[in-house]
PDB file of C-alpha atoms in Angstrom:
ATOM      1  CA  UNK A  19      33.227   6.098  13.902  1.00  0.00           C
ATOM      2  CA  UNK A  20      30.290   4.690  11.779  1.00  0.00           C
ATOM      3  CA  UNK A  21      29.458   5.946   8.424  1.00  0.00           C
ATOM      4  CA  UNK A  22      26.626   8.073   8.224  1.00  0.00           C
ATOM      5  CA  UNK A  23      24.226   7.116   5.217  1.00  0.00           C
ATOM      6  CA  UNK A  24      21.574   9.013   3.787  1.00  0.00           C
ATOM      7  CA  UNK A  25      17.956   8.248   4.687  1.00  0.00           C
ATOM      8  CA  UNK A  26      15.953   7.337   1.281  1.00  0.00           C
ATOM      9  CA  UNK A  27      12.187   7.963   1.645  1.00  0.00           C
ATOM     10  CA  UNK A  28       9.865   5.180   2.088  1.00  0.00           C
ATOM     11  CA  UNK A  29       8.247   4.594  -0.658  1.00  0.00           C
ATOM     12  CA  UNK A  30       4.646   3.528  -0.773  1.00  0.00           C
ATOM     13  CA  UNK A  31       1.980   3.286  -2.983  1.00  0.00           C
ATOM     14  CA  UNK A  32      -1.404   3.559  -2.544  1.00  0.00           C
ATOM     15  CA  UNK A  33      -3.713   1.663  -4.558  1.00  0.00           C
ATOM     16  CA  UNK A  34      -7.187   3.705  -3.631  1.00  0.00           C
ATOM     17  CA  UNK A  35     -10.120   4.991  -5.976  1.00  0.00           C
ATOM     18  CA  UNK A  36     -11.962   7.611  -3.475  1.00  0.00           C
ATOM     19  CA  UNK A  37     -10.303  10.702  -3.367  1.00  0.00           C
ATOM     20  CA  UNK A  38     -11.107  11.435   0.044  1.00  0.00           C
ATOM     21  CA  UNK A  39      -9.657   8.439   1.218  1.00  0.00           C
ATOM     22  CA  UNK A  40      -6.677   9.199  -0.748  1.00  0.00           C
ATOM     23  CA  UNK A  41      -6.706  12.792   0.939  1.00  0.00           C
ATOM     24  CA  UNK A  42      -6.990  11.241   4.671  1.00  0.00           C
ATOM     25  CA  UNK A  43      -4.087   8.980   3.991  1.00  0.00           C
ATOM     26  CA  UNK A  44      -1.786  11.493   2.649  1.00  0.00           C
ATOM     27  CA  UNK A  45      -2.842  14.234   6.047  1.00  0.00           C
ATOM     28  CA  UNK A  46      -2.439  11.213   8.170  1.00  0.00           C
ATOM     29  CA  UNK A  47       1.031  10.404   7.235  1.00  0.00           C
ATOM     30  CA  UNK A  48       2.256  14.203   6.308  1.00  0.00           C
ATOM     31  CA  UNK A  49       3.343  14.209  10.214  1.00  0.00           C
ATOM     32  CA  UNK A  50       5.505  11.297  10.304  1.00  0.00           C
ATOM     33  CA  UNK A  51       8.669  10.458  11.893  1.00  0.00           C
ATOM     34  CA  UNK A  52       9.521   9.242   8.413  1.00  0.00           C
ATOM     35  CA  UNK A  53      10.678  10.422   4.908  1.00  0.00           C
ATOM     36  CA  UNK A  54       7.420   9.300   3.456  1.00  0.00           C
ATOM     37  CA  UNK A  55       7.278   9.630  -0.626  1.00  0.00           C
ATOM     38  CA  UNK A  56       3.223   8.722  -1.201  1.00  0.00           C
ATOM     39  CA  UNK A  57       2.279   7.646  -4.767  1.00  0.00           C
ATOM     40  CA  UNK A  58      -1.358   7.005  -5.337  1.00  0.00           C
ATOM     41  CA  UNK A  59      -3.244   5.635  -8.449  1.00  0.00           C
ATOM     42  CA  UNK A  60      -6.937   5.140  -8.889  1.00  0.00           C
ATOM     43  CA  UNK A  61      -7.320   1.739 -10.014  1.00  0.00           C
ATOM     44  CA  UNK A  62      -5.120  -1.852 -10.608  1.00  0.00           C
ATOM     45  CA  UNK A  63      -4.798  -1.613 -14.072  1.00  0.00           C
ATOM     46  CA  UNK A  64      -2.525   1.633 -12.964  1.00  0.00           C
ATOM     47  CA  UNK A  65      -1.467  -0.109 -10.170  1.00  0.00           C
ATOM     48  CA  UNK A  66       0.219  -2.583 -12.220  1.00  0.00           C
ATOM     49  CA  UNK A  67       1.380  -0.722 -14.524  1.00  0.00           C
ATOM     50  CA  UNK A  68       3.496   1.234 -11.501  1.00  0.00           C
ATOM     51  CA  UNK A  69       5.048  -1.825 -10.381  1.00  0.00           C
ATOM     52  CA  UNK A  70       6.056  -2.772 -13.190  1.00  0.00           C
ATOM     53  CA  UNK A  71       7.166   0.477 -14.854  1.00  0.00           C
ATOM     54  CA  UNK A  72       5.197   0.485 -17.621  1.00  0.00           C
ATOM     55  CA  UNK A  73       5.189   3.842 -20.038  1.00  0.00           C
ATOM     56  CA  UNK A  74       4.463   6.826 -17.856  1.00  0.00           C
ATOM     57  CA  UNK A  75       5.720   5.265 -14.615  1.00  0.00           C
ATOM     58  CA  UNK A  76       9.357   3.835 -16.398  1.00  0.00           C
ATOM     59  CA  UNK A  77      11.281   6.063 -14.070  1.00  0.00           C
ATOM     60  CA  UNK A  78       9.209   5.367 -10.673  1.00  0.00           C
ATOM     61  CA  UNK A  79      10.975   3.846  -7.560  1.00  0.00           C
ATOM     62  CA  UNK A  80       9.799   0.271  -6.697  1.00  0.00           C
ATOM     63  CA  UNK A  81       7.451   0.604  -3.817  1.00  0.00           C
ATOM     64  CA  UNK A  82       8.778  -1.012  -0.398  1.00  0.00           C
ATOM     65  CA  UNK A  83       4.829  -1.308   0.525  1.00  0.00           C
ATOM     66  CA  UNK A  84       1.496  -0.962  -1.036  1.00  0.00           C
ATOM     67  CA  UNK A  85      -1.640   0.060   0.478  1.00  0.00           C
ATOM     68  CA  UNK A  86      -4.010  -1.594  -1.228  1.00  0.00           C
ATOM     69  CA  UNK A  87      -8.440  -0.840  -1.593  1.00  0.00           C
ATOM     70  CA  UNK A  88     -10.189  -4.054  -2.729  1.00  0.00           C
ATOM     71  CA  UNK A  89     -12.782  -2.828  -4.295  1.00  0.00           C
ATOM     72  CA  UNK A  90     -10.938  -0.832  -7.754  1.00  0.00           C
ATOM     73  CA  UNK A  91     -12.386  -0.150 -11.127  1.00  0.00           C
ATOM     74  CA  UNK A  92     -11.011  -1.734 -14.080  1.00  0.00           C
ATOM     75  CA  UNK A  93      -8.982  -4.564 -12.152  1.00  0.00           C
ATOM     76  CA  UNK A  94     -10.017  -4.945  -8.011  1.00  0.00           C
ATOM     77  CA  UNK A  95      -7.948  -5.568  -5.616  1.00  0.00           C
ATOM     78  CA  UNK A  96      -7.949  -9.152  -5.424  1.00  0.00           C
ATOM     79  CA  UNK A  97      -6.901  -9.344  -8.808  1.00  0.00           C
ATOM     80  CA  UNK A  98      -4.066  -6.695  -7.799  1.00  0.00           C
ATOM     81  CA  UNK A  99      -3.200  -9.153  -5.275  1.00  0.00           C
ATOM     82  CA  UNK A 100      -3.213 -12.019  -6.770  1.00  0.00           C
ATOM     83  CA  UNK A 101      -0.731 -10.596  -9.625  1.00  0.00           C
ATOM     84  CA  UNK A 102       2.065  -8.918  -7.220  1.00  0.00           C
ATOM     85  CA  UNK A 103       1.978 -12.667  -5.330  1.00  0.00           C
ATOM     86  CA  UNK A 104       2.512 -14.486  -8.183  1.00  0.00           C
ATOM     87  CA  UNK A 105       5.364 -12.199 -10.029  1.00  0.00           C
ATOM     88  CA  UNK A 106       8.841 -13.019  -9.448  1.00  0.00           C
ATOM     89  CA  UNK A 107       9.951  -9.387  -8.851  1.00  0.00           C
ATOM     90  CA  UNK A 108       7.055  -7.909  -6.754  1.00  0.00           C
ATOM     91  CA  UNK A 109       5.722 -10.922  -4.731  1.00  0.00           C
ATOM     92  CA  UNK A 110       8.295  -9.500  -1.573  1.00  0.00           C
ATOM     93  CA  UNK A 111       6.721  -6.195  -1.708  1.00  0.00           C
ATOM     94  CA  UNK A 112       4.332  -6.042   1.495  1.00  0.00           C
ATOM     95  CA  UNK A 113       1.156  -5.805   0.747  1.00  0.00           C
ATOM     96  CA  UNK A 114      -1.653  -4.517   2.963  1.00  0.00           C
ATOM     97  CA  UNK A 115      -5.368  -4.561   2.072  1.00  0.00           C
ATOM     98  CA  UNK A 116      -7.205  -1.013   3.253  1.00  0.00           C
ATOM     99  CA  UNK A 117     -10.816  -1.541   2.866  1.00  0.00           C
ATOM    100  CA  UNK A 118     -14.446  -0.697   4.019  1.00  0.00           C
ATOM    101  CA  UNK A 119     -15.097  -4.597   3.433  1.00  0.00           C
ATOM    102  CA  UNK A 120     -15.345  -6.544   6.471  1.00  0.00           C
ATOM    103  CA  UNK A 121     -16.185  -9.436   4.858  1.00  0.00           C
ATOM    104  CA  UNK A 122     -15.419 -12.662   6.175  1.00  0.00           C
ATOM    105  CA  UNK A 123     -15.150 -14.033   2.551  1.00  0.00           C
ATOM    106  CA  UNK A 124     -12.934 -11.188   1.973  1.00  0.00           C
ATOM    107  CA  UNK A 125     -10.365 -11.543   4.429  1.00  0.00           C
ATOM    108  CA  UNK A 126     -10.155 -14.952   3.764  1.00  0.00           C
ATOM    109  CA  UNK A 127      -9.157 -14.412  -0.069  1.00  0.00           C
ATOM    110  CA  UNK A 128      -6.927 -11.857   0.787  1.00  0.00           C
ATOM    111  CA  UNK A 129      -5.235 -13.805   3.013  1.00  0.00           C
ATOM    112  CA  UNK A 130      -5.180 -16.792   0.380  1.00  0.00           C
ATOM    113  CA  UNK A 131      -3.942 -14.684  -1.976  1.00  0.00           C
ATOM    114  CA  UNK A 132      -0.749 -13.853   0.609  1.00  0.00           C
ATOM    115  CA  UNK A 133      -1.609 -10.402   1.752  1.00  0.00           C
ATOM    116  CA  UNK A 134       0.660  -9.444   4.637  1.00  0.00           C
ATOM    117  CA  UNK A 135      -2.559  -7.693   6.378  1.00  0.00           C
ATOM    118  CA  UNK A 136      -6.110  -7.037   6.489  1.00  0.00           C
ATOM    119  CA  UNK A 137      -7.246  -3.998   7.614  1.00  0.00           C
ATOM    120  CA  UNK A 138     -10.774  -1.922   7.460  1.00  0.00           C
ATOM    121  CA  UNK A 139     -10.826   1.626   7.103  1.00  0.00           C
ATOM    122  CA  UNK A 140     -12.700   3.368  10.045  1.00  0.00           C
ATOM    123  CA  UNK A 141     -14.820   5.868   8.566  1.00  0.00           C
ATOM    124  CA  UNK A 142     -14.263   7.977  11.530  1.00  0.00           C
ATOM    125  CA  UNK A 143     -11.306  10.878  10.487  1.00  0.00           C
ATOM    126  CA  UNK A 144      -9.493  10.802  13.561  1.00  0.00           C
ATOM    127  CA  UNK A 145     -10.151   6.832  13.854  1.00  0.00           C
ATOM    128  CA  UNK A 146      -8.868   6.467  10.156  1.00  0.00           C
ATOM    129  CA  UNK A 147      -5.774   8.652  11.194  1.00  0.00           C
ATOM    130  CA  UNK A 148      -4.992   6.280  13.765  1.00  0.00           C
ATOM    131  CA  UNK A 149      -5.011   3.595  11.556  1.00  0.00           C
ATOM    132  CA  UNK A 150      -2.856   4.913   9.100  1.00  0.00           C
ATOM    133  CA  UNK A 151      -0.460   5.978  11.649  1.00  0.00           C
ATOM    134  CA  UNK A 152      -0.270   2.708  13.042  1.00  0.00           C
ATOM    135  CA  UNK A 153       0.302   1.198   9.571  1.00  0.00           C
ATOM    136  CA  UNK A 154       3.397   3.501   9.444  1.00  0.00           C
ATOM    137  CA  UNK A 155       4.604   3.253  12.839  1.00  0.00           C
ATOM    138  CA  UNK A 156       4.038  -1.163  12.605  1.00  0.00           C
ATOM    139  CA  UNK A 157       5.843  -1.181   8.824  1.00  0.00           C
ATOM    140  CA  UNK A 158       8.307   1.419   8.950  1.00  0.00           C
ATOM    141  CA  UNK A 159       9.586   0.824  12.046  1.00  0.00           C
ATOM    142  CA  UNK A 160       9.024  -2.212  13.496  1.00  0.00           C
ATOM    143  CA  UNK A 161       9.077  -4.437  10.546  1.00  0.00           C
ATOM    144  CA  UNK A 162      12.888  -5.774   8.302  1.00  0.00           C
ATOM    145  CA  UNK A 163      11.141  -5.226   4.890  1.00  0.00           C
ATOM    146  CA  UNK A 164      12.871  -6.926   2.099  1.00  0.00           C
ATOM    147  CA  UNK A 165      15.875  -5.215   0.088  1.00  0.00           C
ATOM    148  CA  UNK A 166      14.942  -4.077  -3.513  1.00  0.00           C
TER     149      UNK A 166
END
């Protein structure tokens, strides 16, 4: 008889200055299959400061993935990026860029800058639900992620 462990939530932060956006992501992923626990700040300086537990987010659990908008006030996306990558204790968290750019420049960077995907937000609801859904359904349960 295998031991039967309990199922922690997925935790995921999402990295995403438009409200509505924010909004549409948390509806798309209410229905999941998944113990989803969604934490969302509105720019990277926050962002930053949730991954690495600074003040008011000391007692946060470490994301296991973040959805991530390039285009942030105070500190974009890229520079979001580029600062999870290069620190020792985050650069294993999954990244994935959801944007409106579809830049070729953009992807490129993002990609240079080790994102684990690229994708652009539909502006379409049900589109955008999709997306999101597919996001879970790719990460959650197709995809090892690492251990914290």
């Amino acid at each position: 008889m295998g031991t039967i462990t309990a199922i922690m939530p997925i935790e995921v932060l999402l990295v995403e200055d438009n409200p509505g956006d924010a909004q549409l992501t948390r509806i798309a992923l209410e229905d999941s299959k998944f113990s989803i626990h969604l934490n969302v700040v509105e720019d990277g300086v926050e962002a930053m400061a949730f991954l690495r537990k600074e003040e008011k987010y000391a007692k946060v659990a470490q994301p296991h993935i973040v959805l991530l908008d390039l285009n942030l006030p105070r500190k974009d996306g890229r520079e979001v990026l580029a600062e999870i990558k290069g620190d020792e204790n985050l650069k294993r968290i999954p990244v994935v860029i959801l944007t409106t750019s579809q830049s070729e420049e953009d992807i490129l960077k993002a990609y240079n800058l080790y994102a684990n995907c690229y994708i652009t937000k539909p502006v379409d609801f049900d589109q955008f639900v999709k997306v999101v859904q597919s996001i879970e359904n790719f990460w959650f349960a197709i995809v090892k992620l690492p251990p914290e």
